[in-house]
Backbone as a chain_set.jsonl record, in Angstrom:
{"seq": "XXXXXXXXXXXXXXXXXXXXXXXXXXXXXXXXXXXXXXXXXXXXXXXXXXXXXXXXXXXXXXXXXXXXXXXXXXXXXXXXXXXXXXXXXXXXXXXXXXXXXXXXXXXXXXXXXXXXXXXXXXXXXXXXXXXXXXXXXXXXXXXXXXXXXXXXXXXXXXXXXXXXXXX", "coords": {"N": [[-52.593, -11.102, 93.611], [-51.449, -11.235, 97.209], [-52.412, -14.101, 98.26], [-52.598, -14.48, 101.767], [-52.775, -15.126, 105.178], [-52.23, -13.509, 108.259], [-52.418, -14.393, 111.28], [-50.804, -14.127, 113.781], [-50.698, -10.982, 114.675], [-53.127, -11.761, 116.333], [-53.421, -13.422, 118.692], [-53.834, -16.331, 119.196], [-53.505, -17.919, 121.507], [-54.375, -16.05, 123.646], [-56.698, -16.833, 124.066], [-59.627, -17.468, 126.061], [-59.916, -21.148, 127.178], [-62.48, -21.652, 125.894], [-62.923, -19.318, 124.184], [-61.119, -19.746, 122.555], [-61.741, -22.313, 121.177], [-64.012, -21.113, 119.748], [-62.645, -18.988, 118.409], [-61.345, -20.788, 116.69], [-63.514, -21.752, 115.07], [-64.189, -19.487, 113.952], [-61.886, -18.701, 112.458], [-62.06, -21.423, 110.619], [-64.696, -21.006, 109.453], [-63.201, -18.402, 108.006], [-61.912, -19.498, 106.045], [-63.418, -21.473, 104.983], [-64.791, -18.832, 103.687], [-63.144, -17.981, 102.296], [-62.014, -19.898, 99.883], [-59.383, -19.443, 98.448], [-57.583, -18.914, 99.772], [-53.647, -18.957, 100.264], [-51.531, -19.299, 102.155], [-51.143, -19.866, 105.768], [-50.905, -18.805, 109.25], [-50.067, -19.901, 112.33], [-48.269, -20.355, 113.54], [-46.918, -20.404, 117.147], [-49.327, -20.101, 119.137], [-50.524, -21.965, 121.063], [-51.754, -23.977, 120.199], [-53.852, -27.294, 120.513], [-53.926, -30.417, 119.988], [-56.698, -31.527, 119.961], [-58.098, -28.633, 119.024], [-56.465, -28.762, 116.46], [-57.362, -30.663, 114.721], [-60.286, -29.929, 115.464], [-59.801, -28.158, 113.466], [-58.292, -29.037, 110.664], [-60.421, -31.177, 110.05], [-62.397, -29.175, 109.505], [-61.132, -27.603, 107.317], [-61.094, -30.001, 105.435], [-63.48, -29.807, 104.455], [-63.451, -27.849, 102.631], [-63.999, -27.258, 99.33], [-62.196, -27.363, 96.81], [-59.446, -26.538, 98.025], [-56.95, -23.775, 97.939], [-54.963, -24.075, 99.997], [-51.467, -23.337, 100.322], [-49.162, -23.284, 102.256], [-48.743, -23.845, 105.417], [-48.276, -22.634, 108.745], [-47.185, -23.971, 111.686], [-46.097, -23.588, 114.082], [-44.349, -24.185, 117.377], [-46.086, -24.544, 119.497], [-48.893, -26.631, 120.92], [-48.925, -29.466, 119.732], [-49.261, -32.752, 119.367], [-48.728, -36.117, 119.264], [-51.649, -37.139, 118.254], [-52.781, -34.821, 116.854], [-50.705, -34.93, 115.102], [-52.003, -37.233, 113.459], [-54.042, -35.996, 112.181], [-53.218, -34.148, 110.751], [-51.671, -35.951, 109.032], [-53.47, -37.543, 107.563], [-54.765, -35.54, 106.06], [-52.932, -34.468, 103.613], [-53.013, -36.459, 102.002], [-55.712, -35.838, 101.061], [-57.529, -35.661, 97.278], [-58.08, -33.281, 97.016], [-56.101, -31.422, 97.856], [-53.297, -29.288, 98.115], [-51.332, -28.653, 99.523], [-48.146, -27.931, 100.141], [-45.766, -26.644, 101.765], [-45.33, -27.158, 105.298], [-45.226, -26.566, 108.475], [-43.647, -27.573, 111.423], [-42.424, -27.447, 113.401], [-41.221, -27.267, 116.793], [-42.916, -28.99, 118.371], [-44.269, -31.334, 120.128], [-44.44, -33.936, 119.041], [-43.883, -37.107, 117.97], [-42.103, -40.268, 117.575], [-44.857, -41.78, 117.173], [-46.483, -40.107, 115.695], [-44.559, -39.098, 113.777], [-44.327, -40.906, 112.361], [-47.101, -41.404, 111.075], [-47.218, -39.233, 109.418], [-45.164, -39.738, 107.72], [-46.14, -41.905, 106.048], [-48.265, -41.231, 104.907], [-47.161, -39.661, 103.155], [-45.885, -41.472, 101.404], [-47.959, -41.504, 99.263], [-47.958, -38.535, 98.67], [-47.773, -36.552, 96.172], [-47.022, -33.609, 96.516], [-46.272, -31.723, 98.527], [-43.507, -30.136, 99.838], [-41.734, -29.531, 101.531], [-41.325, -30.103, 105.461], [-40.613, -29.526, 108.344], [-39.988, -30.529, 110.929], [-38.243, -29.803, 113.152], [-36.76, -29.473, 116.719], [-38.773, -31.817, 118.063], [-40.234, -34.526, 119.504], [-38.247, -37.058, 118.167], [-36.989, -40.186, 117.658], [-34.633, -42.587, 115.993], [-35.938, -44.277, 115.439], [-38.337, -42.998, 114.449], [-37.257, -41.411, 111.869], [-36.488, -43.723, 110.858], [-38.745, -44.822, 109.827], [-39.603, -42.704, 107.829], [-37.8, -42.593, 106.449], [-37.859, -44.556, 105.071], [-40.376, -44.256, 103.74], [-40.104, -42.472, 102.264], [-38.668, -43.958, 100.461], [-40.929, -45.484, 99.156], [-42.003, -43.652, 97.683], [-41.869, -43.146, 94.403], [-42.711, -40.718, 93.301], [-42.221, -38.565, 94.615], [-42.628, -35.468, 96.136], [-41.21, -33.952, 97.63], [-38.395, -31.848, 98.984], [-37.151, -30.853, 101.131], [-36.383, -31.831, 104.177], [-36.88, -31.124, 107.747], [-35.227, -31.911, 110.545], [-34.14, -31.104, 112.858], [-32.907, -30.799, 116.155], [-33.793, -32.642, 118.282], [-34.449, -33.76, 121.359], [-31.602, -34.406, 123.43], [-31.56, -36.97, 124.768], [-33.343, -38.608, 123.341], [-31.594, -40.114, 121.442]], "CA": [[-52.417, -10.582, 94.94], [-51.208, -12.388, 97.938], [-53.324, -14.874, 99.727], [-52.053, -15.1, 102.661], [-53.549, -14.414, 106.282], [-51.502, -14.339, 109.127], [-52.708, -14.1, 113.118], [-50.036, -13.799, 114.721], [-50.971, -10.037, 116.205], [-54.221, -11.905, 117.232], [-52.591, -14.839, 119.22], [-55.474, -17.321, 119.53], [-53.148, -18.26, 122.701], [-54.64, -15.327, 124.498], [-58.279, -16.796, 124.507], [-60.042, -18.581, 127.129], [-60.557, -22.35, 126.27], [-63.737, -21.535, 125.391], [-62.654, -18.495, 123.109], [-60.134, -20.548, 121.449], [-63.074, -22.983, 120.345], [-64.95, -19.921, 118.948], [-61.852, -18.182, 117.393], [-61.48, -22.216, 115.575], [-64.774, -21.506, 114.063], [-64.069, -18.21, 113.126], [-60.953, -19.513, 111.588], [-62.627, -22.4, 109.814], [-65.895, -19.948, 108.671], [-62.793, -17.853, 107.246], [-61.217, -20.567, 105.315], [-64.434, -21.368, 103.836], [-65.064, -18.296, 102.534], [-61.563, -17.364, 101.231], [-60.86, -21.425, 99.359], [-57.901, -19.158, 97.757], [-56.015, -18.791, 100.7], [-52.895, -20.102, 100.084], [-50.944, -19.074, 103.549], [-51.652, -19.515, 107.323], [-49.595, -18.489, 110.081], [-50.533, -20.25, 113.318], [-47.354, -20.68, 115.341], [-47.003, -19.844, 118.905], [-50.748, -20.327, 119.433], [-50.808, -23.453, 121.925], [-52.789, -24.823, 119.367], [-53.604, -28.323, 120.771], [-54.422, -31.353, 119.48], [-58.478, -30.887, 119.716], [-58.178, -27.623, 117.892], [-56.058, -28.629, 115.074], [-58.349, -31.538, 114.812], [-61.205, -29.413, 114.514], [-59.168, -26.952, 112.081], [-58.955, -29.822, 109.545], [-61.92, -31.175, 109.35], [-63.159, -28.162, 108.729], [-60.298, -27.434, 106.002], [-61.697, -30.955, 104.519], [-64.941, -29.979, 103.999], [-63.929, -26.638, 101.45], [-64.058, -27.628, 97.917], [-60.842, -26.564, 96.267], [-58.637, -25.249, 98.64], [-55.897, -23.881, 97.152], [-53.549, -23.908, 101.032], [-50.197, -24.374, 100.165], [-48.596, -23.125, 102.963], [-48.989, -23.935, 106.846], [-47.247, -22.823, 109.833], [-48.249, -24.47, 113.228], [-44.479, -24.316, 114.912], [-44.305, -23.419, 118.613], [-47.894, -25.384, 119.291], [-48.793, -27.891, 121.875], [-49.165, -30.286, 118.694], [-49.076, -33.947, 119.673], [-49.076, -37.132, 117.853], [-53.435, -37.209, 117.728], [-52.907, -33.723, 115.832], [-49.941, -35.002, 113.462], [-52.863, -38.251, 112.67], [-55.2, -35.517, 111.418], [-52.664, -34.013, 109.181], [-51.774, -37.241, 108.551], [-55.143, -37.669, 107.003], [-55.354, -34.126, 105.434], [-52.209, -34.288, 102.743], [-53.509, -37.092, 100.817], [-56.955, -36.123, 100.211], [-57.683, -35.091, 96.264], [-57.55, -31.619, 96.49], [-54.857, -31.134, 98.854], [-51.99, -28.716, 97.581], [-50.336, -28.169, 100.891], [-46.474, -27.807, 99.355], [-45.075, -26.485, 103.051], [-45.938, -27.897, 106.421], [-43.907, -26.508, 109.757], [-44.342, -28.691, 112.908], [-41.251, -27.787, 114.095], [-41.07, -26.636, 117.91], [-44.113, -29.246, 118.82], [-44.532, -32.09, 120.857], [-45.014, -35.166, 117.77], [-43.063, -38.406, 118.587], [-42.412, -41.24, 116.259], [-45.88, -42.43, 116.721], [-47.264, -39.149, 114.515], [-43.669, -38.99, 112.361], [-44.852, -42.347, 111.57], [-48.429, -42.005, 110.379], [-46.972, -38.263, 108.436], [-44.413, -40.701, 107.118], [-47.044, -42.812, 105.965], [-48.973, -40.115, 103.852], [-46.062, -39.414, 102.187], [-45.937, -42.719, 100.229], [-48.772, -41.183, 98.149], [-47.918, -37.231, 98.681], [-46.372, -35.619, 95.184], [-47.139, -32.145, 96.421], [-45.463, -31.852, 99.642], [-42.184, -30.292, 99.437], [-41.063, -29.092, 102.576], [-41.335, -30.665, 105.952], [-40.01, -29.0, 109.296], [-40.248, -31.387, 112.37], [-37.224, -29.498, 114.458], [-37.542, -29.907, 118.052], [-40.121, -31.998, 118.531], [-39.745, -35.547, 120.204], [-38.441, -38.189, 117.416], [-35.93, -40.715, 117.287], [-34.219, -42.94, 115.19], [-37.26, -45.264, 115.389], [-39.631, -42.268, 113.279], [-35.981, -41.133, 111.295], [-36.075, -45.157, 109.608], [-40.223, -44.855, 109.408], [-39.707, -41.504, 107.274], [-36.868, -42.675, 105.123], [-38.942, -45.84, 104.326], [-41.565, -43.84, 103.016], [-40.13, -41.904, 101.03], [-37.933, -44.543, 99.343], [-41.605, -46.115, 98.49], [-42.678, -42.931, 96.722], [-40.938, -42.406, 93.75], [-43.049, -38.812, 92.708], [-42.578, -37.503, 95.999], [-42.234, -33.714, 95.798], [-40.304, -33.519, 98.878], [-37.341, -31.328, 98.393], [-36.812, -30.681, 102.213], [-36.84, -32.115, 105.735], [-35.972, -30.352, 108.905], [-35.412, -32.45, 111.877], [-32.86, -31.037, 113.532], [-33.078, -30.346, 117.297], [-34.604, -33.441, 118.696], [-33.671, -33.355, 122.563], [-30.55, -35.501, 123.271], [-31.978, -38.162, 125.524], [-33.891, -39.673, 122.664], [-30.846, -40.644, 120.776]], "C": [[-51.857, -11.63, 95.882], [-51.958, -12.824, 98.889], [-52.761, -15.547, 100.72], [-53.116, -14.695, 103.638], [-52.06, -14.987, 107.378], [-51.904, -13.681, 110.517], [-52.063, -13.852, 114.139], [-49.976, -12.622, 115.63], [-52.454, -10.261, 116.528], [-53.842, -12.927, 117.178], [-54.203, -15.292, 119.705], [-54.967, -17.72, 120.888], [-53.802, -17.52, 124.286], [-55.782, -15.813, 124.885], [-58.449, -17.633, 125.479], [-60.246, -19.681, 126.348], [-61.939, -21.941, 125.284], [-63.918, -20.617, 124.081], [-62.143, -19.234, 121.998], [-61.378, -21.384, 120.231], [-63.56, -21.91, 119.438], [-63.665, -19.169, 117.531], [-61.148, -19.645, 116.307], [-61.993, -21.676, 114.619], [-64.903, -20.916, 112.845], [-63.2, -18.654, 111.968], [-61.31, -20.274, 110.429], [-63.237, -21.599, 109.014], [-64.872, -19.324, 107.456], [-62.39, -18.668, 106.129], [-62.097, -20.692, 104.202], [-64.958, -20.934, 102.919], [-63.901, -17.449, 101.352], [-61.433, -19.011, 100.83], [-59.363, -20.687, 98.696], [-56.747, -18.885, 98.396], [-54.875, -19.68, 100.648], [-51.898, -20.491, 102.015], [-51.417, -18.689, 104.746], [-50.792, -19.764, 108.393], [-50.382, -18.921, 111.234], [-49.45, -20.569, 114.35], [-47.6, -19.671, 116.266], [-48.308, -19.405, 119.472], [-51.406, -21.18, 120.793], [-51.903, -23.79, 121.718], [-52.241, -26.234, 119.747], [-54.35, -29.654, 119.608], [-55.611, -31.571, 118.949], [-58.543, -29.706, 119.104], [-58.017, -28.045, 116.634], [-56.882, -30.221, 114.638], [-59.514, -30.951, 113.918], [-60.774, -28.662, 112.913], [-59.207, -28.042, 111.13], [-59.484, -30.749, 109.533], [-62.495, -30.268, 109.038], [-62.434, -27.72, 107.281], [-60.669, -28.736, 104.569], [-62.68, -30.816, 103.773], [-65.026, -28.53, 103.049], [-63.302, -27.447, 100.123], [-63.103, -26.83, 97.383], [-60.043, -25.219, 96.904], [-57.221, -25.012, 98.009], [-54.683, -23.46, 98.497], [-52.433, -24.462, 100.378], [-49.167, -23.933, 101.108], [-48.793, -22.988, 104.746], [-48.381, -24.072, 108.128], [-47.734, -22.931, 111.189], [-46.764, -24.847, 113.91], [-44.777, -23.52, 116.359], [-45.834, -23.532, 119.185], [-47.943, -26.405, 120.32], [-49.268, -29.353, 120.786], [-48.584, -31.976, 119.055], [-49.199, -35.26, 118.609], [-50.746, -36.994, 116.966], [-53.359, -36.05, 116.462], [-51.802, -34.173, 114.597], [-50.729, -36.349, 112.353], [-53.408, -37.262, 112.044], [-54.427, -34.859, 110.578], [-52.357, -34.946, 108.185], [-52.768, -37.635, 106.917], [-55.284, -36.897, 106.008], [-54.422, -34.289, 104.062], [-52.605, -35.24, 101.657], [-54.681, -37.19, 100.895], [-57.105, -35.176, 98.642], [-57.071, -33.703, 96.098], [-56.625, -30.964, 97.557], [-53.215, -30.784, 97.928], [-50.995, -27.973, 98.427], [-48.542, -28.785, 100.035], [-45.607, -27.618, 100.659], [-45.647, -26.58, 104.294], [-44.645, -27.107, 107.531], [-44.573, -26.786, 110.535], [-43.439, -28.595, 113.698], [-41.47, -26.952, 115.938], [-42.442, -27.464, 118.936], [-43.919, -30.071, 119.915], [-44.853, -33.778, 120.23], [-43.7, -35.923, 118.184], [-43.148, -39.35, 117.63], [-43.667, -41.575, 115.954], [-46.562, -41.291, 115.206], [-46.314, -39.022, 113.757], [-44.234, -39.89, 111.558], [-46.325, -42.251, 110.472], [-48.007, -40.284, 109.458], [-46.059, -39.239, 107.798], [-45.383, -41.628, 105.988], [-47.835, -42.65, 104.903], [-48.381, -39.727, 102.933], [-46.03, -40.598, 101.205], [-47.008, -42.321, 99.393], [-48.876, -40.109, 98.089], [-47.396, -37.006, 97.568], [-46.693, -34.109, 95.409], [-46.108, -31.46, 97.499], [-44.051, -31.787, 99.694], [-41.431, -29.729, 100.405], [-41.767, -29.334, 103.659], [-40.282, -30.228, 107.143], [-41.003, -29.942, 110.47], [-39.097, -30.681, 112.976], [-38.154, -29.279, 115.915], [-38.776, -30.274, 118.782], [-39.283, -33.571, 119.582], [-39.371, -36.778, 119.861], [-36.879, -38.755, 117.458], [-35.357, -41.538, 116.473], [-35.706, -44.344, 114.135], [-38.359, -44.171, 113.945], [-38.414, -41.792, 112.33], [-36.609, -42.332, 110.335], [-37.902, -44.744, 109.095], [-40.097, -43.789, 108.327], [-38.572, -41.522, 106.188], [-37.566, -43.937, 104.208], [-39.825, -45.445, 103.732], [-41.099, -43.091, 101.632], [-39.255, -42.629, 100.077], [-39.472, -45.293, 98.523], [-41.951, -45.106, 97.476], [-41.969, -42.482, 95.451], [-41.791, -41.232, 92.804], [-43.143, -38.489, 93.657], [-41.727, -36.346, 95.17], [-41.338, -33.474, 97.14], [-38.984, -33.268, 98.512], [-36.327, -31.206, 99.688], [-37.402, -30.937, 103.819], [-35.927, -31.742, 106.609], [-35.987, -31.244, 110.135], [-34.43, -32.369, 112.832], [-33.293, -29.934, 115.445], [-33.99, -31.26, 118.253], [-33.796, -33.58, 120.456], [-32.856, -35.102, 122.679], [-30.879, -36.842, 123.711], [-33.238, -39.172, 124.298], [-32.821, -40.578, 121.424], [-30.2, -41.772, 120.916]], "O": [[-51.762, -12.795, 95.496], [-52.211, -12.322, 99.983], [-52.458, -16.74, 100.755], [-54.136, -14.098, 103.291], [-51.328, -15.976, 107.416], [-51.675, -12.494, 110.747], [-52.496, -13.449, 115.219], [-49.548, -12.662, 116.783], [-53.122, -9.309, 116.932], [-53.753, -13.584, 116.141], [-55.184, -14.803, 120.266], [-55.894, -17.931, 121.67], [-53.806, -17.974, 125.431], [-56.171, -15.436, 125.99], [-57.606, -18.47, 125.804], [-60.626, -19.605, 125.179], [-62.08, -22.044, 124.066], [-64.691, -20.871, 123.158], [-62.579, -19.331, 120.851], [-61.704, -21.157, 119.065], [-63.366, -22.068, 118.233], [-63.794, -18.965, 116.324], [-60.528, -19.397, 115.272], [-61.469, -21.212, 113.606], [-65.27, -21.165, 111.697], [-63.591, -18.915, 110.83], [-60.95, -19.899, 109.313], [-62.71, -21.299, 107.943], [-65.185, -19.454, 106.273], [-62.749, -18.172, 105.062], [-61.938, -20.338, 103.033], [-65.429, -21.446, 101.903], [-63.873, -16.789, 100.313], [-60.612, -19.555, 101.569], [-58.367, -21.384, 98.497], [-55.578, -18.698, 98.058], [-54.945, -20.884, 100.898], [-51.764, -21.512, 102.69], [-51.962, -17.61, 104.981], [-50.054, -20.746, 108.482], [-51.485, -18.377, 111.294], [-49.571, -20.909, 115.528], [-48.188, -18.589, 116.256], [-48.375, -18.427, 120.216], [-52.499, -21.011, 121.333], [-52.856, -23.94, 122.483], [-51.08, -26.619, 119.609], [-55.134, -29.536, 118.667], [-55.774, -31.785, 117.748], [-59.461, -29.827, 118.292], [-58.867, -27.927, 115.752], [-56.148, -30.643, 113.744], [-59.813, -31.083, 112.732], [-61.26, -28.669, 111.782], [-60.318, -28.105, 110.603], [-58.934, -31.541, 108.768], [-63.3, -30.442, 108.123], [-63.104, -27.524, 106.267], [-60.587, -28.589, 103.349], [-62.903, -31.402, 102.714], [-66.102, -28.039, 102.708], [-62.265, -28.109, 100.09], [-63.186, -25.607, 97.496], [-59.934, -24.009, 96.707], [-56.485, -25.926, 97.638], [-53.713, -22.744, 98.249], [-52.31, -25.613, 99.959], [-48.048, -24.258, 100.709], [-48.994, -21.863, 105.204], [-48.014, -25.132, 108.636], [-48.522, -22.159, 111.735], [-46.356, -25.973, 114.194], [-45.342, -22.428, 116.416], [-46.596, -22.567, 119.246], [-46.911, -27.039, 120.538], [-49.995, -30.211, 121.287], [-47.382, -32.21, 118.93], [-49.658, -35.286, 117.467], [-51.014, -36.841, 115.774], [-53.775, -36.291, 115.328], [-51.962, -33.865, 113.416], [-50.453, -36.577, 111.175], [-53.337, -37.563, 110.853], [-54.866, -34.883, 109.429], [-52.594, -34.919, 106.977], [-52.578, -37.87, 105.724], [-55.865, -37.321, 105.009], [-55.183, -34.254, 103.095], [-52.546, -34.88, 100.481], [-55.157, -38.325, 100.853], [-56.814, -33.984, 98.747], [-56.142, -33.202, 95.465], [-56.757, -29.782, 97.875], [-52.399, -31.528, 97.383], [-50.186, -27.078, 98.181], [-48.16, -29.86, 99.572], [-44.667, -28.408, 100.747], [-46.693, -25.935, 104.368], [-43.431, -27.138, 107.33], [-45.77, -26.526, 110.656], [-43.345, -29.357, 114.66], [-42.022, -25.853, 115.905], [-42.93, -26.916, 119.924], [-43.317, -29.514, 120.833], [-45.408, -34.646, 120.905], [-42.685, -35.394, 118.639], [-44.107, -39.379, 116.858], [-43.951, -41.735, 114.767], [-46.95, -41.66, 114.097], [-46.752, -38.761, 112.637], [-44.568, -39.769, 110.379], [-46.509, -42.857, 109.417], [-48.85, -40.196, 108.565], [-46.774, -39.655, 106.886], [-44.79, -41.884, 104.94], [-48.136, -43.524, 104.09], [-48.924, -39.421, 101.871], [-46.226, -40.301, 100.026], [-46.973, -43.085, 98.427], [-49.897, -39.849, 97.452], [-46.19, -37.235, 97.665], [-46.611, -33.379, 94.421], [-45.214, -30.698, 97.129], [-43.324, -32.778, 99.642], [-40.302, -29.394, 100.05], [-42.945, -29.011, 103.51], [-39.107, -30.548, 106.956], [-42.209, -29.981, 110.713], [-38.865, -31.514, 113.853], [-39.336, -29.072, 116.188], [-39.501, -29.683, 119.583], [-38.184, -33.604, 120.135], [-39.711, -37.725, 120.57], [-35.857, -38.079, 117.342], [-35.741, -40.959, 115.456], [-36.048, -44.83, 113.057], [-38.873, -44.58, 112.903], [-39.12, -41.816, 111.322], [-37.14, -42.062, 109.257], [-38.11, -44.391, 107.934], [-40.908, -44.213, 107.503], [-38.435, -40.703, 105.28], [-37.691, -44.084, 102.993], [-40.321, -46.278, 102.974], [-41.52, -43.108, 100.475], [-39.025, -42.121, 98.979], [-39.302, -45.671, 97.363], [-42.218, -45.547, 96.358], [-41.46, -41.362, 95.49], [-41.421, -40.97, 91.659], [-44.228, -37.977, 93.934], [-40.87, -36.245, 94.291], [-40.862, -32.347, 97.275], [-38.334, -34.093, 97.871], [-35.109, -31.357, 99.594], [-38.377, -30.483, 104.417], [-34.702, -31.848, 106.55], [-37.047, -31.184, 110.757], [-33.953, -33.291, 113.494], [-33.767, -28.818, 115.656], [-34.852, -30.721, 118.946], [-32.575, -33.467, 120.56], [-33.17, -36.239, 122.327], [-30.495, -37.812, 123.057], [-33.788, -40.235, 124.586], [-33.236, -41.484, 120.7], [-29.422, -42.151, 120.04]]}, "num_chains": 1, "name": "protein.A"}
């Protein structure tokens, strides 16, 4: 069957702060008890930093998740939130294969530390950063990484649409 879930006609954007927190939870709780979900649709959420934070750590703590697909584009997603993915792709049981980040707010400092993860990622095969805020500075950090990895699974990176004034 297909494990997917996707929220998009319940925009977590609509909730009060306070909802948002709660509809996390919910989120998380679900995660927990589906580990077979492979797909989650979270763009255009203004999922921030402190959410997707909480979201994985809580994704850390299920025992064989089998996510391999995660879309968080169109997000108030900042560097703090691209550290905790950061974090998330190289632990053990991590089979995240597609990542979209594109439409966020991440700046070399978080290309850098996803860059970073990659030197020990072989699962990880697609990689959408468009229009976020990176320049040539997270570009060299992100080619450096992956010349260290030689089993990277990375097949594809999107970084196209970075606004002109950082060039």
């Amino acid at each position: 069957g297909n494990n997917s879930i996707n929220l998009q006609p319940y925009k977590l954007r609509e909730c009060s702060p306070q909802s948002m927190e709660e509809s996390t939870l919910i989120l998380i709780d679900m995660i927990k008890r589906q580990p077979t979900l492979e797909e989650i649709h979270l763009s255009d959420n203004e999922i921030d930093d402190k959410v997707l934070i909480k979201l994985f750590k809580g994704m850390e703590e299920v025992n064989d998740l089998a996510l391999k697909k995660l879309y968080l584009s169109q997000n108030l997603i900042e560097d703090q939130g691209a550290f905790a993915i950061a974090k998330f792709p190289i632990s053990p049981s991590a089979r995240l294969e597609e990542l979209d980040l594109s439409d966020n707010s991440i700046s070399d400092f978080g290309l850098e530390a996803l860059s970073k993860s990659l030197e020990v990622n072989t699962v990880l095969a697609s990689l959408s950063l468009s229009k976020n805020l990176i320049s040539d500075i997270g570009y060299d950090a992100l080619v450096s990484s992956i010349q260290e990895n030689n089993n990277l699974g990375l097949k594809r990176v999107d970084l196209r649409g970075q606004p002109n004034f950082y060039y």
